mmCIF file of C-alpha atoms in Angstrom:
data_model
loop_
_atom_site.group_PDB
_atom_site.id
_atom_site.type_symbol
_atom_site.label_atom_id
_atom_site.label_comp_id
_atom_site.label_asym_id
_atom_site.label_seq_id
_atom_site.Cartn_x
_atom_site.Cartn_y
_atom_site.Cartn_z
ATOM 1 C CA UNK A 23 85.440 157.980 107.281
ATOM 2 C CA UNK A 24 85.024 158.170 110.650
ATOM 3 C CA UNK A 25 82.025 159.610 111.395
ATOM 4 C CA UNK A 26 78.042 158.443 111.239
ATOM 5 C CA UNK A 27 77.023 158.999 107.771
ATOM 6 C CA UNK A 28 73.476 159.476 106.552
ATOM 7 C CA UNK A 29 72.314 159.489 102.955
ATOM 8 C CA UNK A 30 70.707 161.425 101.114
ATOM 9 C CA UNK A 31 71.388 164.604 102.647
ATOM 10 C CA UNK A 32 68.259 166.039 101.382
ATOM 11 C CA UNK A 33 64.916 164.658 100.170
ATOM 12 C CA UNK A 34 62.029 166.170 98.423
ATOM 13 C CA UNK A 35 58.980 164.365 98.400
ATOM 14 C CA UNK A 36 55.297 164.309 97.341
ATOM 15 C CA UNK A 37 52.136 163.450 100.195
ATOM 16 C CA UNK A 38 51.540 159.563 100.183
ATOM 17 C CA UNK A 39 54.640 158.537 99.103
ATOM 18 C CA UNK A 40 57.207 156.097 100.663
ATOM 19 C CA UNK A 41 60.546 156.891 101.450
ATOM 20 C CA UNK A 42 63.922 155.469 103.124
ATOM 21 C CA UNK A 43 66.420 157.048 104.729
ATOM 22 C CA UNK A 44 69.955 155.538 105.584
ATOM 23 C CA UNK A 45 72.259 155.465 108.102
ATOM 24 C CA UNK A 46 75.728 154.204 108.238
ATOM 25 C CA UNK A 47 77.060 154.264 112.110
ATOM 26 C CA UNK A 48 80.549 154.580 113.295
ATOM 27 C CA UNK A 49 82.290 151.539 112.829
ATOM 28 C CA UNK A 50 82.384 149.160 115.914
ATOM 29 C CA UNK A 51 79.358 151.007 117.048
ATOM 30 C CA UNK A 52 76.579 148.394 118.251
ATOM 31 C CA UNK A 53 74.064 150.836 119.609
ATOM 32 C CA UNK A 54 72.026 153.009 117.044
ATOM 33 C CA UNK A 55 69.619 155.706 117.404
ATOM 34 C CA UNK A 56 66.885 157.553 115.615
ATOM 35 C CA UNK A 57 65.727 161.038 116.232
ATOM 36 C CA UNK A 58 63.700 163.553 114.326
ATOM 37 C CA UNK A 59 64.468 167.279 114.660
ATOM 38 C CA UNK A 60 61.602 169.864 113.826
ATOM 39 C CA UNK A 61 62.345 173.829 113.427
ATOM 40 C CA UNK A 62 62.630 175.113 116.434
ATOM 41 C CA UNK A 63 62.815 171.934 118.472
ATOM 42 C CA UNK A 64 65.343 169.675 120.110
ATOM 43 C CA UNK A 65 66.046 166.480 118.595
ATOM 44 C CA UNK A 66 63.209 163.503 119.522
ATOM 45 C CA UNK A 67 63.929 160.235 119.934
ATOM 46 C CA UNK A 68 62.397 157.420 117.458
ATOM 47 C CA UNK A 69 63.935 154.357 118.095
ATOM 48 C CA UNK A 70 66.985 152.549 119.249
ATOM 49 C CA UNK A 71 69.018 149.219 118.072
ATOM 50 C CA UNK A 72 71.201 146.939 120.112
ATOM 51 C CA UNK A 73 72.726 145.310 117.287
ATOM 52 C CA UNK A 74 70.003 143.852 114.949
ATOM 53 C CA UNK A 75 66.904 144.222 117.101
ATOM 54 C CA UNK A 76 65.057 147.358 118.344
ATOM 55 C CA UNK A 77 65.879 147.821 121.766
ATOM 56 C CA UNK A 78 63.263 150.905 122.059
ATOM 57 C CA UNK A 79 60.907 151.840 119.416
ATOM 58 C CA UNK A 80 58.687 154.065 121.761
ATOM 59 C CA UNK A 81 59.371 157.357 119.808
ATOM 60 C CA UNK A 82 57.657 156.112 116.448
ATOM 61 C CA UNK A 83 54.729 158.365 115.836
ATOM 62 C CA UNK A 84 52.630 155.746 114.679
ATOM 63 C CA UNK A 85 52.736 152.684 112.239
ATOM 64 C CA UNK A 86 53.828 154.292 108.852
ATOM 65 C CA UNK A 87 57.084 154.471 110.478
ATOM 66 C CA UNK A 88 59.655 151.719 110.284
ATOM 67 C CA UNK A 89 63.211 151.180 110.982
ATOM 68 C CA UNK A 90 65.500 147.990 110.027
ATOM 69 C CA UNK A 91 68.845 147.040 110.990
ATOM 70 C CA UNK A 92 69.406 143.450 109.741
ATOM 71 C CA UNK A 93 73.023 143.118 109.820
ATOM 72 C CA UNK A 94 73.719 145.603 113.305
ATOM 73 C CA UNK A 95 75.646 147.963 111.221
ATOM 74 C CA UNK A 96 73.852 150.006 108.665
ATOM 75 C CA UNK A 97 70.155 151.174 109.440
ATOM 76 C CA UNK A 98 67.302 152.307 107.127
ATOM 77 C CA UNK A 99 64.328 154.631 108.163
ATOM 78 C CA UNK A 100 61.567 154.057 106.360
ATOM 79 C CA UNK A 101 58.019 156.217 106.056
ATOM 80 C CA UNK A 102 55.073 155.193 104.126
ATOM 81 C CA UNK A 103 52.198 157.166 103.058
ATOM 82 C CA UNK A 104 54.025 160.492 104.009
ATOM 83 C CA UNK A 105 52.313 163.489 105.655
ATOM 84 C CA UNK A 106 53.618 167.024 105.320
ATOM 85 C CA UNK A 107 53.921 166.697 109.100
ATOM 86 C CA UNK A 108 56.853 164.587 108.667
ATOM 87 C CA UNK A 109 58.858 167.111 107.018
ATOM 88 C CA UNK A 110 61.898 167.461 109.628
ATOM 89 C CA UNK A 111 65.524 166.752 110.000
ATOM 90 C CA UNK A 112 65.823 163.005 110.553
ATOM 91 C CA UNK A 113 69.176 162.476 112.850
ATOM 92 C CA UNK A 114 70.868 159.149 113.322
ATOM 93 C CA UNK A 115 73.521 158.726 115.869
ATOM 94 C CA UNK A 116 75.797 155.374 117.116
ATOM 95 C CA UNK A 117 77.228 154.754 120.435
ATOM 96 C CA UNK A 118 79.669 151.868 121.523
ATOM 97 C CA UNK A 119 76.910 149.696 122.785
ATOM 98 C CA UNK A 120 79.439 148.317 125.778
ATOM 99 C CA UNK A 121 76.925 149.140 128.814
ATOM 100 C CA UNK A 122 74.209 148.765 126.314
ATOM 101 C CA UNK A 123 73.736 152.396 125.328
ATOM 102 C CA UNK A 124 73.612 153.999 128.941
ATOM 103 C CA UNK A 125 76.136 156.509 129.725
ATOM 104 C CA UNK A 126 77.807 156.339 126.747
ATOM 105 C CA UNK A 127 77.957 159.444 124.177
ATOM 106 C CA UNK A 128 75.780 159.286 120.994
ATOM 107 C CA UNK A 129 77.613 160.800 118.106
ATOM 108 C CA UNK A 130 75.381 162.067 115.669
ATOM 109 C CA UNK A 131 75.346 162.209 111.823
ATOM 110 C CA UNK A 132 74.679 165.470 109.551
ATOM 111 C CA UNK A 133 70.999 164.499 108.992
ATOM 112 C CA UNK A 134 68.551 163.582 106.209
ATOM 113 C CA UNK A 135 66.687 166.590 105.546
ATOM 114 C CA UNK A 136 63.203 166.051 104.661
ATOM 115 C CA UNK A 137 60.475 167.750 103.002
ATOM 116 C CA UNK A 138 56.916 166.243 102.161
ATOM 117 C CA UNK A 139 54.974 168.613 99.690
ATOM 118 C CA UNK B 10 55.379 168.382 129.205
ATOM 119 C CA UNK B 11 58.898 169.003 128.442
ATOM 120 C CA UNK B 12 61.270 167.432 130.930
ATOM 121 C CA UNK B 13 64.636 169.357 129.600
ATOM 122 C CA UNK B 14 64.270 173.174 129.562
ATOM 123 C CA UNK B 15 66.630 175.743 128.371
ATOM 124 C CA UNK B 16 64.667 178.863 128.822
ATOM 125 C CA UNK B 17 66.733 181.146 127.073
ATOM 126 C CA UNK B 18 66.365 180.842 123.661
ATOM 127 C CA UNK B 19 69.415 183.262 122.620
ATOM 128 C CA UNK B 20 72.224 184.604 124.286
ATOM 129 C CA UNK B 21 74.815 187.232 123.092
ATOM 130 C CA UNK B 22 78.474 187.724 124.651
ATOM 131 C CA UNK B 23 81.338 189.822 123.653
ATOM 132 C CA UNK B 24 84.589 187.837 122.394
ATOM 133 C CA UNK B 25 87.049 186.973 125.577
ATOM 134 C CA UNK B 26 84.000 186.914 127.724
ATOM 135 C CA UNK B 27 82.469 184.267 129.852
ATOM 136 C CA UNK B 28 79.004 182.378 128.544
ATOM 137 C CA UNK B 29 76.771 180.482 130.640
ATOM 138 C CA UNK B 30 73.815 178.549 129.118
ATOM 139 C CA UNK B 31 71.778 177.130 131.837
ATOM 140 C CA UNK B 32 69.171 173.960 131.656
ATOM 141 C CA UNK B 33 66.540 172.802 133.907
ATOM 142 C CA UNK B 34 65.363 169.363 134.320
ATOM 143 C CA UNK B 35 61.885 168.117 136.072
ATOM 144 C CA UNK B 36 62.614 164.305 136.000
ATOM 145 C CA UNK B 37 65.128 162.772 139.436
ATOM 146 C CA UNK B 38 65.338 159.696 137.134
ATOM 147 C CA UNK B 39 68.109 161.534 134.916
ATOM 148 C CA UNK B 40 71.429 160.588 135.480
ATOM 149 C CA UNK B 41 73.546 161.462 132.508
ATOM 150 C CA UNK B 42 73.780 164.810 131.039
ATOM 151 C CA UNK B 43 75.552 166.088 127.876
ATOM 152 C CA UNK B 44 75.897 169.485 125.969
ATOM 153 C CA UNK B 45 76.323 169.462 122.297
ATOM 154 C CA UNK B 46 76.722 172.067 119.482
ATOM 155 C CA UNK B 47 74.959 172.415 116.429
ATOM 156 C CA UNK B 48 75.799 174.890 112.992
ATOM 157 C CA UNK B 49 73.025 175.301 110.504
ATOM 158 C CA UNK B 50 73.145 172.325 108.325
ATOM 159 C CA UNK B 51 75.034 170.059 110.595
ATOM 160 C CA UNK B 52 74.065 166.889 113.005
ATOM 161 C CA UNK B 53 75.166 167.925 116.518
ATOM 162 C CA UNK B 54 78.538 167.615 117.621
ATOM 163 C CA UNK B 55 78.994 166.151 121.242
ATOM 164 C CA UNK B 56 80.858 168.592 124.055
ATOM 165 C CA UNK B 57 81.046 167.721 126.975
ATOM 166 C CA UNK B 58 79.040 165.143 129.373
ATOM 167 C CA UNK B 59 78.517 164.519 133.263
ATOM 168 C CA UNK B 60 77.267 161.987 135.382
ATOM 169 C CA UNK B 61 75.366 162.630 138.411
ATOM 170 C CA UNK B 62 77.825 161.765 140.646
ATOM 171 C CA UNK B 63 79.634 164.253 140.200
ATOM 172 C CA UNK B 64 78.983 168.307 140.042
ATOM 173 C CA UNK B 65 81.834 169.226 137.814
ATOM 174 C CA UNK B 66 83.323 168.202 134.766
ATOM 175 C CA UNK B 67 85.964 170.132 132.784
ATOM 176 C CA UNK B 68 87.713 170.003 129.408
ATOM 177 C CA UNK B 69 89.766 173.153 128.217
ATOM 178 C CA UNK B 70 87.535 176.038 127.853
ATOM 179 C CA UNK B 71 83.993 173.949 128.698
ATOM 180 C CA UNK B 72 82.854 173.329 132.077
ATOM 181 C CA UNK B 73 79.742 171.893 132.934
ATOM 182 C CA UNK B 74 77.996 172.105 136.447
ATOM 183 C CA UNK B 75 75.605 169.956 137.902
ATOM 184 C CA UNK B 76 73.234 171.242 140.679
ATOM 185 C CA UNK B 77 70.731 167.589 141.260
ATOM 186 C CA UNK B 78 69.091 169.232 144.192
ATOM 187 C CA UNK B 79 68.126 172.347 142.316
ATOM 188 C CA UNK B 80 67.628 169.913 139.047
ATOM 189 C CA UNK B 81 69.928 172.495 137.154
ATOM 190 C CA UNK B 82 73.071 172.507 134.571
ATOM 191 C CA UNK B 83 74.694 174.956 133.241
ATOM 192 C CA UNK B 84 77.979 175.326 130.871
ATOM 193 C CA UNK B 85 80.548 177.884 130.853
ATOM 194 C CA UNK B 86 82.713 178.675 127.991
ATOM 195 C CA UNK B 87 85.504 180.796 129.009
ATOM 196 C CA UNK B 88 87.013 182.566 127.043
ATOM 197 C CA UNK B 89 84.401 182.800 124.394
ATOM 198 C CA UNK B 90 85.437 182.679 120.842
ATOM 199 C CA UNK B 91 83.354 183.872 117.701
ATOM 200 C CA UNK B 92 83.831 180.118 116.560
ATOM 201 C CA UNK B 93 81.605 178.970 119.241
ATOM 202 C CA UNK B 94 78.759 180.760 117.568
ATOM 203 C CA UNK B 95 76.307 178.092 117.565
ATOM 204 C CA UNK B 96 73.036 176.282 118.890
ATOM 205 C CA UNK B 97 73.785 174.413 122.130
ATOM 206 C CA UNK B 98 71.626 171.562 122.921
ATOM 207 C CA UNK B 99 70.771 170.358 126.655
ATOM 208 C CA UNK B 100 70.449 166.397 127.033
ATOM 209 C CA UNK B 101 69.901 163.989 129.717
ATOM 210 C CA UNK B 102 69.188 160.307 130.048
ATOM 211 C CA UNK B 103 67.662 158.171 132.355
ATOM 212 C CA UNK B 104 69.320 155.465 134.515
ATOM 213 C CA UNK B 105 68.259 152.002 134.163
ATOM 214 C CA UNK B 106 68.521 150.996 130.839
ATOM 215 C CA UNK B 107 66.378 153.798 129.039
ATOM 216 C CA UNK B 108 69.150 154.764 126.514
ATOM 217 C CA UNK B 109 67.532 157.362 124.914
ATOM 218 C CA UNK B 110 68.411 160.806 125.480
ATOM 219 C CA UNK B 111 65.824 163.927 126.157
ATOM 220 C CA UNK B 112 67.038 167.143 124.600
ATOM 221 C CA UNK B 113 66.244 170.493 125.226
ATOM 222 C CA UNK B 114 65.120 173.285 122.419
ATOM 223 C CA UNK B 115 68.265 174.715 122.323
ATOM 224 C CA UNK B 116 69.860 178.079 123.252
ATOM 225 C CA UNK B 117 71.302 180.409 120.010
ATOM 226 C CA UNK B 118 74.562 181.414 121.594
ATOM 227 C CA UNK B 119 76.118 184.687 119.236
ATOM 228 C CA UNK B 120 79.851 185.231 119.730
ATOM 229 C CA UNK B 121 80.766 188.882 118.895
ATOM 230 C CA UNK B 122 84.019 189.835 117.872
#
């Protein structure tokens, strides 16, 4: 498996529930990113990890959103008390991270389609 | 305030002809630009990139042109093929360590056989 993988591919949940979305980056990539894409829009940045630490979480919309990457590989995006407005495609990307992620190509996974009813 | 703009939501061209997709940006701190292609139900796939120190980068049928003074870039596909039909996103990254990509809204390209 050479690419970025994300699970689940689809998630339907009810308003108020908690969800976890998983991302498995390309092996050897130290930089990992989460984006969110709503219908008719381009992807919007949520958070960036360099190794285990969140280097930039300025895109997280509020404190219901949280992400971790405890061992510097797999990352989990966690959404508490989901709202209907959270419905979107959540995309994960990774890059080598050699230059801190700057001027590096980010490779995307297929995304998780989240629907909050 | 949209920093990366793709003003054409859609574009239709004939197979074999040139496709030109345009992108404008407002932030002069952007120094790296990328084009991604996206098929339905898939993640964006990287196509081609260009650094601000260049004004052209070519890879096979794909060429990206950058005009820094106009804050404008374009993607040329020659010749266009039906398999190129997809949504194309322009993305930009700031110099100075902010690694996040800022995306436009995309242009849906349809290449007709």
